[in-house]
Amino acid sequence: MNRTTLSLIAVATALAAVTGFAAVSAPDPVDSTATAKTPARLPVERSSLLCPAPSTSELAETVYTSFTPAGTTGAGTGGAAELAPSAAPLTDTDPADDEKKTDEDKAKDDEAKDDKAKDDEAKAPADGAKVKPFLALKEPGKPVSGTKKGADAPALVGAATGPLAPGWTAQQTTTVTAGDSRGLLGMTCTAPGTDFWFPGASTDKSRQDYVHLTNPDDTAAVADIALYGKEGTLKSDTGEGIPVPARSSVPVLLSTLTGEAEPNVTVHVSTRTGRVGAVVNATEEKTGGDWLAASADAAPRAVLPGIPGDATSVRLVVFAPGEDDAELKVQLAGKSGTIVPSSAAEPLNVKSGMTASLDLGDVTKGEAGAVRIGPAEGGRETPVVAALRVVRGKGDNQEVAFIPATGPVTERATVADNRAKGSTLTLTAPEKSAKVKVTASAGSGGGEQVVKTYTVKGGTTLAVTPPVPAGLKGSYALTVEPESGGPVHAARALAVTQDGVPMFTVQTLPDDRGMVSVPATKEDLSVLK
C-alpha cells in the first residue's frame, strides 16, 4: 500500500469512530407533541436593600426593623441579612452654592476635601475587611430592631443571602418632635435599580425636597435627575451626571436643580452607570414631612391604597411618561364600593411629558379608601405613574404623608415595624372579591405569631386593626398572602399623636418578589451539529 491509501483508511476509521460515538451518545428524539414544562418557582438566593440617612434634626429618633418571613420552601439553610453603615460619609450636593464661590473659596474647599479624604482613607476598613453591621437578622420569622438618635445616623447598605433573602424587608421609622421636619417619617428601605419615577415632589418655596441617591456597590455610579412640571420639562443645568461614590449616599435638593418653583413636580431618576436606591424626602413648612417612595411601573391603570378615613386633604398627582396623552377616570374604592367623587366628575387630562394634579379634598368622608385611576370611557390605554399627597389634622396641627401607586400582592408582601397601637392595615380589591391571609409575626422582643384571614369584597377597601402577636414585646411584622379571588393592593399606616399633632406615615405593600421562575433545562448535544 502506498501512503495515500493508508491515509484514506485512517480517515475512514476515524469517521466511523466519531459516527459510532454520536449514535451512542445522541439524546432521544424530541417529541414535538410534548408540552413544555412550566418553569419552577424557586426562592431568590440574594436580596439587597438601601436605607437613606433618616434626618438632619438633632431631635430625630429613628427605629430600624429587619425581617424575613418564615416558611419559604426550598430556601436552604444558613445565610445572613445585615444592614451596615455606608463606608463613605454623607454629602450634601448643592450646585447653586458652588456657582457663588470664588476661586479662593474653591481652592480652600479642595484643600479641605483632600484632608478629609486622607482622614476617611485612614478610617476606612482595609481591602477585604467588613464594615460592622448595625443590624443583623439571624433567623426568619422574628424581626430585629435597633434605634439611632440625632442627626448623625448614616445611610445603611444591606444584603441578605440564603433562607433570609426571600421576602427580606427593612423599615426605617423616624420621629421628629419639633422643627420644619417634625412628624412621623416612615419608609420601606428600597432595592437598588436604574430607573425611578416620583410624581408628587415639589420645588415650591414652601417645600424642601431632597432626592437621596444611595450606591450599594464598590464602584461609583452616575445618575441623572429630570424634573417635569405642569408645562413639561423644567430647565436644569445641574441635574445630569451626578456622581454617587461607591457605598455612599448623596442627597440632592430639588430646588437647586431649577429656578422654576412649582407645587407639583414629577422627578425621574435614571443612572448612566451603576445602580442606586432612590427616594424623596419632602418637608413642608406647616405640615411636617415624610418620605415619598417611587411609583409602581407606568401602567394604564393604577391603585393607590391606604388613605386614612380622617384625611382632611388628598391631592392626586399623575404623569404620562410616554408619547401619548392620557384621559383618566378617577374613582374611590371605599368601604361600601367604588364611586366617582364629585371633585373628579370630569376626566383628568394628562398631557404627555407633563405633570397633572387633582385636589380631591376630604374624599374619604370618614372611611378609609383607595384611589383608582384608569382610562376614561373611550380613552386610550396610556401608561402613567401616580402618587397621593395626604394630610391629616387642621390648622397648626397638620401632618403630611405620601402614597405612591403600587402593584398587587401576587404571592406575598411584608411590612415591618408594626406596633401594638396605631397600626392600620388596608386591603383593596379593585375587581373581584378576594380572600387574604395575614400573618402577624413574633415580636422583636418576644411573643407568638398569629394568623387571621380576611375577605375583601370586589370594588371595596377593607381597613382593619391588624392582629397582634400573643404576648407581644417590641414590634412585629405583617405578611399578606392572597389565597383566592381577584388582585389585592395593600398598605399599612402608622399613627402617633404628639402634642396634638396627628402624626402618621403610610407604606404600601408591593409583592416581595421572593420567588422567581427558573425554566427547566437538560443536556442537548444536538446543538453541536
Short mmCIF file of C-alpha atoms in Angstrom, two decimals:
data_model
loop_
_atom_site.label_atom_id
_atom_site.label_comp_id
_atom_site.label_asym_id
_atom_site.label_seq_id
_atom_site.Cartn_x
_atom_site.Cartn_y
_atom_site.Cartn_z
CA MET A 1 0.00 0.00 0.00
CA ASN A 2 1.12 3.49 -0.73
CA ARG A 3 0.85 6.37 1.73
CA THR A 4 -2.28 7.78 0.06
CA THR A 5 -4.18 4.54 0.61
CA LEU A 6 -3.08 4.33 4.26
CA SER A 7 -4.24 7.91 4.86
CA LEU A 8 -7.68 7.23 3.37
CA ILE A 9 -8.10 4.16 5.56
CA ALA A 10 -7.13 6.16 8.68
CA VAL A 11 -9.63 8.91 7.87
CA ALA A 12 -12.40 6.39 7.26
CA THR A 13 -11.65 4.68 10.57
CA ALA A 14 -11.77 7.98 12.45
CA LEU A 15 -15.08 8.96 10.85
CA ALA A 16 -16.55 5.61 11.77
CA ALA A 17 -15.46 6.07 15.41
CA VAL A 18 -16.98 9.56 15.59
CA THR A 19 -20.21 8.39 13.97
CA GLY A 20 -20.46 5.49 16.38
CA PHE A 21 -19.93 7.77 19.40
CA ALA A 22 -22.57 10.15 18.17
CA ALA A 23 -25.04 7.33 17.70
CA VAL A 24 -24.47 6.06 21.22
CA SER A 25 -24.42 9.50 22.89
CA ALA A 26 -27.13 11.34 20.96
CA PRO A 27 -30.18 12.34 23.05
CA ASP A 28 -33.55 10.75 22.43
CA PRO A 29 -35.50 12.33 19.58
CA VAL A 30 -37.50 15.33 20.78
CA ASP A 31 -41.22 14.72 20.92
CA SER A 32 -42.65 17.68 19.06
CA THR A 33 -46.08 16.97 20.54
CA ALA A 34 -44.86 17.15 24.15
CA THR A 35 -45.98 20.13 26.22
CA ALA A 36 -43.21 22.43 27.52
CA LYS A 37 -42.72 22.16 31.27
CA THR A 38 -43.82 25.06 33.44
CA PRO A 39 -40.80 26.93 34.88
CA ALA A 40 -40.13 26.03 38.51
CA ARG A 41 -40.78 28.67 41.18
CA LEU A 42 -37.70 28.91 43.38
CA PRO A 43 -36.72 31.30 46.20
CA VAL A 44 -34.24 34.05 45.45
CA GLU A 45 -30.76 33.49 46.86
CA ARG A 46 -29.77 37.11 47.47
CA SER A 47 -31.57 40.40 48.23
CA SER A 48 -30.26 43.97 48.57
CA LEU A 49 -31.77 46.90 50.49
CA LEU A 50 -30.75 50.54 50.95
CA CYS A 51 -31.86 52.94 53.71
CA PRO A 52 -31.03 56.67 53.27
CA ALA A 53 -29.80 58.91 56.06
CA PRO A 54 -33.02 59.48 58.05
CA SER A 55 -32.84 63.09 59.24
CA THR A 56 -30.72 66.18 59.81
CA SER A 57 -32.60 67.06 63.00
CA GLU A 58 -30.91 66.64 66.38
CA LEU A 59 -34.37 65.77 67.74
CA ALA A 60 -34.76 62.77 65.43
CA GLU A 61 -35.14 59.26 66.79
CA THR A 62 -35.04 56.51 64.17
CA VAL A 63 -36.11 52.90 64.64
CA TYR A 64 -34.81 50.33 62.14
CA THR A 65 -36.53 46.95 61.83
CA SER A 66 -35.36 43.99 59.73
CA PHE A 67 -37.47 40.91 58.95
CA THR A 68 -37.74 37.88 56.67
CA PRO A 69 -40.96 35.81 56.57
CA ALA A 70 -40.66 32.22 57.72
CA GLY A 71 -41.73 29.14 55.80
CA THR A 72 -40.25 29.70 52.32
CA THR A 73 -39.98 26.20 50.84
CA GLY A 74 -36.62 25.33 49.33
CA ALA A 75 -34.76 28.32 50.76
CA GLY A 76 -31.99 26.16 52.26
CA THR A 77 -30.07 26.78 55.47
CA GLY A 78 -27.56 29.29 56.81
CA GLY A 79 -27.35 32.72 55.23
CA ALA A 80 -27.23 36.23 56.69
CA ALA A 81 -29.13 39.52 56.50
CA GLU A 82 -27.22 42.60 57.59
CA LEU A 83 -27.58 46.38 57.38
CA ALA A 84 -24.30 48.28 57.75
CA PRO A 85 -23.36 51.98 57.54
CA SER A 86 -22.21 53.12 54.11
CA ALA A 87 -18.43 53.36 54.06
CA ALA A 88 -18.27 56.88 52.59
CA PRO A 89 -19.60 59.89 54.54
CA LEU A 90 -22.92 61.51 53.69
CA THR A 91 -22.51 64.58 51.50
CA ASP A 92 -24.99 67.28 50.56
CA THR A 93 -24.99 68.30 46.89
CA ASP A 94 -25.99 71.93 46.26
CA PRO A 95 -24.80 73.09 42.81
CA ALA A 96 -26.03 76.65 43.41
CA ASP A 97 -23.55 77.13 46.26
CA ASP A 98 -20.64 76.10 44.01
CA GLU A 99 -21.57 78.76 41.45
CA LYS A 100 -21.42 81.51 44.11
CA LYS A 101 -17.93 80.59 45.34
CA THR A 102 -14.79 82.50 44.37
CA ASP A 103 -11.63 80.79 43.10
CA GLU A 104 -10.08 81.27 46.53
CA ASP A 105 -13.11 79.62 48.20
CA LYS A 106 -12.91 76.70 45.78
CA ALA A 107 -9.18 76.28 46.45
CA LYS A 108 -9.89 76.13 50.19
CA ASP A 109 -12.66 73.61 49.59
CA ASP A 110 -10.32 71.43 47.51
CA GLU A 111 -7.71 71.54 50.28
CA ALA A 112 -10.32 70.63 52.89
CA LYS A 113 -11.60 67.79 50.70
CA ASP A 114 -8.04 66.44 50.32
CA ASP A 115 -7.55 66.49 54.09
CA LYS A 116 -10.92 64.82 54.66
CA ALA A 117 -10.22 62.19 52.01
CA LYS A 118 -6.95 61.30 53.76
CA ASP A 119 -8.81 61.10 57.08
CA ASP A 120 -11.55 58.92 55.57
CA GLU A 121 -8.94 56.69 53.96
CA ALA A 122 -7.23 56.23 57.33
CA LYS A 123 -10.56 55.32 58.95
CA ALA A 124 -11.77 53.10 56.11
CA PRO A 125 -11.53 49.33 56.52
CA ALA A 126 -8.70 47.59 54.72
CA ASP A 127 -9.37 45.78 51.46
CA GLY A 128 -11.48 42.73 52.16
CA ALA A 129 -12.39 43.93 55.66
CA LYS A 130 -16.05 44.04 56.57
CA VAL A 131 -17.90 47.05 57.96
CA LYS A 132 -19.50 46.13 61.27
CA PRO A 133 -23.26 45.67 60.72
CA PHE A 134 -25.65 47.97 62.55
CA LEU A 135 -28.47 45.42 62.40
CA ALA A 136 -28.10 41.67 61.79
CA LEU A 137 -31.02 39.28 61.31
CA LYS A 138 -30.35 35.73 62.50
CA GLU A 139 -33.48 33.78 61.62
CA PRO A 140 -36.67 34.04 59.53
CA GLY A 141 -39.95 34.73 61.30
CA LYS A 142 -38.65 37.03 64.06
CA PRO A 143 -37.80 40.72 63.48
CA VAL A 144 -34.81 42.51 64.95
CA SER A 145 -34.74 46.25 65.63
CA GLY A 146 -32.31 48.99 66.59
CA THR A 147 -32.54 52.70 67.40
CA LYS A 148 -30.39 55.65 66.39
CA LYS A 149 -30.85 59.16 67.84
CA GLY A 150 -29.77 62.54 66.49
CA ALA A 151 -28.71 63.85 63.11
CA ASP A 152 -25.65 61.69 62.55
CA ALA A 153 -27.44 58.47 61.59
CA PRO A 154 -25.84 57.38 58.29
CA ALA A 155 -27.28 55.71 55.23
CA LEU A 156 -27.35 51.91 55.52
CA VAL A 157 -26.46 49.35 52.87
CA GLY A 158 -27.65 45.78 53.30
CA ALA A 159 -27.76 42.32 51.75
CA ALA A 160 -29.44 39.05 52.65
CA THR A 161 -28.46 35.57 51.49
CA GLY A 162 -29.76 32.02 51.74
CA PRO A 163 -33.07 31.47 53.58
CA LEU A 164 -33.03 35.10 54.81
CA ALA A 165 -33.14 36.51 51.27
CA PRO A 166 -36.71 35.64 50.07
CA GLY A 167 -39.02 38.45 51.17
CA TRP A 168 -36.40 40.28 53.27
CA THR A 169 -37.63 43.75 54.22
CA ALA A 170 -36.45 46.60 56.42
CA GLN A 171 -38.40 49.56 57.80
CA GLN A 172 -36.97 52.93 58.80
CA THR A 173 -39.28 54.98 61.04
CA THR A 174 -38.19 58.40 62.33
CA THR A 175 -39.95 60.60 64.88
CA VAL A 176 -39.09 64.31 64.91
CA THR A 177 -40.91 66.21 67.66
CA ALA A 178 -40.24 69.80 66.53
CA GLY A 179 -38.91 71.91 63.67
CA ASP A 180 -39.78 72.06 59.97
CA SER A 181 -39.36 68.30 59.54
CA ARG A 182 -41.44 67.38 62.59
CA GLY A 183 -43.63 64.36 62.16
CA LEU A 184 -43.53 60.60 61.72
CA LEU A 185 -41.37 59.76 58.69
CA GLY A 186 -41.53 56.15 57.57
CA MET A 187 -40.24 54.21 54.61
CA THR A 188 -39.54 50.69 53.48
CA CYS A 189 -35.86 50.52 52.59
CA THR A 190 -35.51 50.23 48.82
CA ALA A 191 -33.88 47.80 46.43
CA PRO A 192 -31.24 49.26 44.08
CA GLY A 193 -32.22 49.96 40.48
CA THR A 194 -31.58 52.14 37.45
CA ASP A 195 -34.91 53.92 36.87
CA PHE A 196 -37.36 55.62 39.31
CA TRP A 197 -40.40 57.92 38.95
CA PHE A 198 -41.61 60.23 41.75
CA PRO A 199 -44.83 62.14 40.99
CA GLY A 200 -45.81 64.28 43.98
CA ALA A 201 -42.50 66.04 44.61
CA SER A 202 -42.19 69.85 44.62
CA THR A 203 -39.83 72.78 44.03
CA ASP A 204 -42.20 75.25 45.68
CA LYS A 205 -40.79 77.74 48.19
CA SER A 206 -42.83 76.14 50.97
CA ARG A 207 -41.17 72.76 50.34
CA GLN A 208 -37.69 71.33 50.87
CA ASP A 209 -37.49 68.14 48.79
CA TYR A 210 -34.30 66.09 48.60
CA VAL A 211 -33.68 63.09 46.37
CA HIS A 212 -31.46 60.66 48.26
CA LEU A 213 -29.25 58.55 45.98
CA THR A 214 -27.57 55.58 47.69
CA ASN A 215 -24.97 53.43 45.92
CA PRO A 216 -24.58 49.88 47.33
CA ASP A 217 -21.70 48.81 45.10
CA ASP A 218 -17.91 49.08 45.25
CA THR A 219 -17.77 51.17 42.07
CA ALA A 220 -19.10 54.69 41.52
CA ALA A 221 -22.48 55.32 39.89
CA VAL A 222 -23.54 58.28 37.76
CA ALA A 223 -27.18 59.45 37.92
CA ASP A 224 -29.39 61.91 36.04
CA ILE A 225 -32.32 63.76 37.62
CA ALA A 226 -35.02 65.24 35.36
CA LEU A 227 -37.92 67.38 36.62
CA TYR A 228 -41.34 67.78 34.97
CA GLY A 229 -43.94 70.40 35.86
CA LYS A 230 -47.41 71.27 34.56
CA GLU A 231 -45.95 72.65 31.31
CA GLY A 232 -43.35 69.93 30.77
CA THR A 233 -39.62 69.69 31.45
CA LEU A 234 -38.22 72.16 33.98
CA LYS A 235 -34.98 73.70 32.77
CA SER A 236 -31.95 72.41 34.66
CA ASP A 237 -28.22 72.72 34.07
CA THR A 238 -27.12 70.66 37.04
CA GLY A 239 -29.32 67.56 37.03
CA GLU A 240 -27.16 65.48 34.71
CA GLY A 241 -24.10 63.39 35.51
CA ILE A 242 -24.39 63.43 39.30
CA PRO A 243 -21.65 61.22 40.75
CA VAL A 244 -22.55 58.84 43.58
CA PRO A 245 -19.34 57.40 45.07
CA ALA A 246 -19.05 53.73 45.93
CA ARG A 247 -21.04 52.66 49.02
CA SER A 248 -22.20 56.19 49.76
CA SER A 249 -25.35 58.32 49.80
CA VAL A 250 -25.85 61.73 48.17
CA PRO A 251 -28.90 63.98 48.90
CA VAL A 252 -29.76 66.45 46.14
CA LEU A 253 -32.03 69.43 46.89
CA LEU A 254 -34.53 69.70 44.02
CA SER A 255 -34.86 73.48 44.20
CA THR A 256 -31.14 73.81 43.37
CA LEU A 257 -31.64 71.98 40.08
CA THR A 258 -34.05 74.55 38.61
CA GLY A 259 -35.10 78.15 39.06
CA GLU A 260 -38.78 77.29 38.47
CA ALA A 261 -40.90 76.91 41.61
CA GLU A 262 -43.83 74.53 41.16
CA PRO A 263 -46.03 72.85 43.78
CA ASN A 264 -46.46 69.61 41.81
CA VAL A 265 -43.42 68.09 40.14
CA THR A 266 -42.55 64.65 38.81
CA VAL A 267 -38.95 63.53 39.37
CA HIS A 268 -37.26 60.98 37.11
CA VAL A 269 -34.05 59.38 38.40
CA SER A 270 -32.02 57.24 36.00
CA THR A 271 -28.44 56.00 36.01
CA ARG A 272 -25.84 56.17 33.26
CA THR A 273 -23.54 53.76 35.04
CA GLY A 274 -24.11 51.59 38.09
CA ARG A 275 -27.26 51.44 40.17
CA VAL A 276 -28.69 53.33 43.13
CA GLY A 277 -31.51 53.30 45.60
CA ALA A 278 -33.63 56.44 45.23
CA VAL A 279 -36.26 58.03 47.48
CA VAL A 280 -37.52 61.59 48.07
CA ASN A 281 -37.58 63.27 51.48
CA ALA A 282 -40.25 66.01 51.44
CA THR A 283 -40.61 68.69 54.12
CA GLU A 284 -43.38 71.32 54.20
CA GLU A 285 -43.48 74.50 56.30
CA LYS A 286 -46.82 73.87 58.01
CA THR A 287 -47.42 70.13 57.69
CA GLY A 288 -44.13 68.47 58.60
CA GLY A 289 -42.56 65.90 56.34
CA ASP A 290 -42.36 62.30 55.17
CA TRP A 291 -40.75 60.06 52.58
CA LEU A 292 -42.08 59.72 49.04
CA ALA A 293 -41.30 56.30 47.56
CA ALA A 294 -41.14 55.61 43.84
CA SER A 295 -44.35 54.89 41.94
CA ALA A 296 -45.03 51.46 40.50
CA ASP A 297 -44.02 50.97 36.87
CA ALA A 298 -46.04 53.05 34.40
CA ALA A 299 -49.33 51.35 33.51
CA PRO A 300 -52.74 52.35 32.07
CA ARG A 301 -54.38 51.57 35.41
CA ALA A 302 -53.17 52.21 38.95
CA VAL A 303 -54.30 51.73 42.55
CA LEU A 304 -53.15 53.98 45.41
CA PRO A 305 -54.24 52.28 48.67
CA GLY A 306 -54.14 53.31 52.31
CA ILE A 307 -55.88 56.73 52.55
CA PRO A 308 -56.90 57.21 56.21
CA GLY A 309 -60.58 57.74 56.89
CA ASP A 310 -59.89 61.04 58.68
CA ALA A 311 -57.82 62.55 55.86
CA THR A 312 -58.64 66.25 55.56
CA SER A 313 -56.94 66.80 52.19
CA VAL A 314 -55.97 64.44 49.36
CA ARG A 315 -54.18 65.51 46.18
CA LEU A 316 -53.60 63.20 43.22
CA VAL A 317 -50.51 63.83 41.06
CA VAL A 318 -50.14 61.98 37.72
CA PHE A 319 -47.52 61.97 34.97
CA ALA A 320 -47.59 60.41 31.49
CA PRO A 321 -44.01 59.38 30.57
CA GLY A 322 -44.84 58.13 27.06
CA GLU A 323 -45.63 59.92 23.81
CA ASP A 324 -49.43 59.81 24.22
CA ASP A 325 -51.76 61.91 26.37
CA ALA A 326 -53.90 60.19 28.99
CA GLU A 327 -57.54 60.87 29.80
CA LEU A 328 -58.27 59.26 33.15
CA LYS A 329 -61.29 58.31 35.17
CA VAL A 330 -60.64 58.84 38.89
CA GLN A 331 -62.54 56.69 41.41
CA LEU A 332 -62.53 55.99 45.13
CA ALA A 333 -62.77 52.41 46.42
CA GLY A 334 -64.24 52.71 49.91
CA LYS A 335 -65.87 50.51 52.50
CA SER A 336 -69.13 50.08 50.60
CA GLY A 337 -67.98 50.15 46.98
CA THR A 338 -66.40 52.23 44.23
CA ILE A 339 -67.65 55.74 43.44
CA VAL A 340 -66.63 58.73 41.36
CA PRO A 341 -66.05 61.61 43.79
CA SER A 342 -67.71 64.92 42.97
CA SER A 343 -64.26 66.52 42.76
CA ALA A 344 -63.41 64.06 39.96
CA ALA A 345 -66.64 64.28 38.00
CA GLU A 346 -64.72 65.25 34.86
CA PRO A 347 -61.92 63.04 33.46
CA LEU A 348 -58.39 64.08 34.38
CA ASN A 349 -56.42 65.04 31.26
CA VAL A 350 -52.69 64.34 31.49
CA LYS A 351 -50.57 65.65 28.62
CA SER A 352 -47.55 63.65 27.51
CA GLY A 353 -44.44 64.70 29.44
CA MET A 354 -46.43 66.97 31.78
CA THR A 355 -47.50 66.69 35.42
CA ALA A 356 -51.21 66.97 36.21
CA SER A 357 -52.83 67.24 39.64
CA LEU A 358 -56.32 66.99 41.10
CA ASP A 359 -57.38 68.14 44.58
CA LEU A 360 -59.84 65.61 45.99
CA GLY A 361 -60.38 67.32 49.36
CA ASP A 362 -61.63 65.17 52.24
CA VAL A 363 -62.62 62.49 49.75
CA THR A 364 -62.80 59.57 52.20
CA LYS A 365 -65.54 61.15 54.38
CA GLY A 366 -64.61 59.15 57.46
CA GLU A 367 -63.94 55.79 55.78
CA ALA A 368 -60.50 54.56 54.68
CA GLY A 369 -60.16 54.10 50.94
CA ALA A 370 -58.01 53.83 47.84
CA VAL A 371 -57.85 55.91 44.67
CA ARG A 372 -58.24 54.02 41.38
CA ILE A 373 -57.32 55.54 38.04
CA GLY A 374 -57.78 54.16 34.55
CA PRO A 375 -58.73 55.17 31.02
CA ALA A 376 -61.87 57.31 30.77
CA GLU A 377 -64.70 55.92 28.68
CA GLY A 378 -63.48 55.80 25.11
CA GLY A 379 -59.94 56.80 26.17
CA ARG A 380 -56.79 55.03 25.05
CA GLU A 381 -54.65 52.77 27.24
CA THR A 382 -51.86 55.20 28.16
CA PRO A 383 -49.29 54.24 30.84
CA VAL A 384 -48.98 56.69 33.75
CA VAL A 385 -47.26 56.98 37.13
CA ALA A 386 -49.06 58.47 40.13
CA ALA A 387 -48.89 59.40 43.81
CA LEU A 388 -51.05 60.98 46.52
CA ARG A 389 -50.27 63.77 48.97
CA VAL A 390 -52.41 63.14 52.07
CA VAL A 391 -52.94 65.46 55.06
CA ARG A 392 -54.49 64.72 58.46
CA GLY A 393 -55.46 67.33 61.04
CA LYS A 394 -56.36 71.01 60.78
CA GLY A 395 -54.78 74.41 61.38
CA ASP A 396 -51.41 74.22 63.08
CA ASN A 397 -51.93 70.55 63.91
CA GLN A 398 -51.49 69.03 60.46
CA GLU A 399 -49.28 66.21 59.23
CA VAL A 400 -48.50 65.07 55.67
CA ALA A 401 -47.75 61.67 54.12
CA PHE A 402 -47.39 60.33 50.58
CA ILE A 403 -48.81 57.24 48.90
CA PRO A 404 -47.40 56.08 45.54
CA ALA A 405 -49.22 53.82 43.11
CA THR A 406 -48.45 50.20 43.95
CA GLY A 407 -48.89 46.86 42.25
CA PRO A 408 -50.99 43.98 43.59
CA VAL A 409 -49.72 41.38 46.04
CA THR A 410 -49.36 38.40 43.71
CA GLU A 411 -47.78 35.91 46.13
CA ARG A 412 -46.65 37.65 49.32
CA ALA A 413 -45.84 41.08 50.77
CA THR A 414 -44.46 42.10 54.16
CA VAL A 415 -44.13 45.30 56.17
CA ALA A 416 -42.10 45.61 59.38
CA ASP A 417 -42.32 47.84 62.46
CA ASN A 418 -45.94 47.40 63.45
CA ARG A 419 -46.87 48.38 66.99
CA ALA A 420 -49.48 47.18 69.45
CA LYS A 421 -51.28 50.51 68.98
CA GLY A 422 -51.50 52.85 65.99
CA SER A 423 -51.21 50.35 63.12
CA THR A 424 -53.90 50.05 60.43
CA LEU A 425 -53.86 47.60 57.51
CA THR A 426 -55.91 48.40 54.40
CA LEU A 427 -56.74 45.85 51.71
CA THR A 428 -58.26 46.93 48.40
CA ALA A 429 -59.80 44.51 45.88
CA PRO A 430 -60.40 46.70 42.79
CA GLU A 431 -62.07 43.96 40.75
CA LYS A 432 -63.26 40.62 42.17
CA SER A 433 -63.64 39.69 45.82
CA ALA A 434 -60.54 38.19 47.41
CA LYS A 435 -59.59 36.07 50.39
CA VAL A 436 -56.37 37.12 52.12
CA LYS A 437 -54.24 35.53 54.85
CA VAL A 438 -52.49 37.94 57.20
CA THR A 439 -49.71 36.71 59.49
CA ALA A 440 -48.54 38.75 62.46
CA SER A 441 -45.00 37.60 63.26
CA ALA A 442 -43.42 37.07 66.63
CA GLY A 443 -42.31 40.31 68.26
CA SER A 444 -38.77 41.65 68.18
CA GLY A 445 -38.65 41.18 71.97
CA GLY A 446 -40.96 38.20 72.31
CA GLY A 447 -44.42 36.86 71.51
CA GLU A 448 -46.01 34.24 69.28
CA GLN A 449 -47.23 34.71 65.71
CA VAL A 450 -50.94 34.98 64.93
CA VAL A 451 -52.69 34.22 61.63
CA LYS A 452 -56.02 35.69 60.52
CA THR A 453 -57.97 35.51 57.27
CA TYR A 454 -59.96 38.39 55.73
CA THR A 455 -62.42 38.56 52.84
CA VAL A 456 -62.41 41.76 50.79
CA LYS A 457 -65.44 42.37 48.59
CA GLY A 458 -64.81 43.35 44.98
CA GLY A 459 -64.57 47.11 44.42
CA THR A 460 -64.08 47.90 48.11
CA THR A 461 -61.40 48.72 50.67
CA LEU A 462 -61.24 46.90 54.00
CA ALA A 463 -59.42 48.73 56.82
CA VAL A 464 -58.61 46.65 59.90
CA THR A 465 -56.59 46.84 63.08
CA PRO A 466 -54.17 44.02 62.29
CA PRO A 467 -53.82 41.02 64.58
CA VAL A 468 -51.30 41.45 67.42
CA PRO A 469 -48.98 38.57 68.40
CA ALA A 470 -49.81 36.88 71.69
CA GLY A 471 -47.54 38.20 74.44
CA LEU A 472 -46.06 40.85 72.15
CA LYS A 473 -42.88 42.59 73.21
CA GLY A 474 -41.38 45.14 70.85
CA SER A 475 -42.61 45.50 67.26
CA TYR A 476 -43.73 42.90 64.74
CA ALA A 477 -44.13 42.32 61.02
CA LEU A 478 -47.25 41.75 58.93
CA THR A 479 -47.22 39.38 55.96
CA VAL A 480 -50.07 39.45 53.43
CA GLU A 481 -50.76 36.44 51.17
CA PRO A 482 -53.73 36.25 48.76
CA GLU A 483 -55.44 32.85 48.90
CA SER A 484 -58.17 33.18 46.27
CA GLY A 485 -60.15 35.65 44.18
CA GLY A 486 -59.03 38.79 42.38
CA PRO A 487 -55.99 41.04 42.84
CA VAL A 488 -55.39 42.77 46.17
CA HIS A 489 -53.46 46.00 46.86
CA ALA A 490 -52.31 46.64 50.42
CA ALA A 491 -50.93 49.42 52.63
CA ARG A 492 -50.07 49.90 56.29
CA ALA A 493 -50.43 53.16 58.24
CA LEU A 494 -48.67 54.02 61.49
CA ALA A 495 -50.18 56.81 63.60
CA VAL A 496 -48.85 58.59 66.70
CA THR A 497 -50.33 61.72 68.30
CA GLN A 498 -47.67 64.12 69.61
CA ASP A 499 -48.63 67.43 71.26
CA GLY A 500 -51.97 67.39 69.46
CA VAL A 501 -50.44 66.69 66.03
CA PRO A 502 -51.85 63.52 64.36
CA MET A 503 -48.52 62.24 63.05
CA PHE A 504 -48.73 59.37 60.58
CA THR A 505 -46.95 57.60 57.74
CA VAL A 506 -48.19 55.13 55.11
CA GLN A 507 -46.22 52.30 53.48
CA THR A 508 -47.59 50.37 50.52
CA LEU A 509 -47.04 46.61 50.26
CA PRO A 510 -45.95 45.62 46.74
CA ASP A 511 -45.18 41.95 46.12
CA ASP A 512 -41.85 40.98 47.69
CA ARG A 513 -40.67 39.03 44.60
CA GLY A 514 -39.16 36.44 46.88
CA MET A 515 -39.80 33.71 44.32
CA VAL A 516 -38.55 33.63 40.73
CA SER A 517 -39.36 31.42 37.74
CA VAL A 518 -36.48 29.17 36.68
CA PRO A 519 -37.02 27.31 33.37
CA ALA A 520 -36.25 23.59 33.23
CA THR A 521 -33.09 22.67 31.25
CA LYS A 522 -31.43 19.49 30.06
CA GLU A 523 -28.32 18.46 28.14
CA ASP A 524 -28.78 18.55 24.35
CA LEU A 525 -25.77 17.58 22.21
CA SER A 526 -27.72 18.29 19.04
CA VAL A 527 -26.69 21.96 19.38
CA LEU A 528 -23.16 20.85 18.45
CA LYS A 529 -24.22 19.67 14.98
#
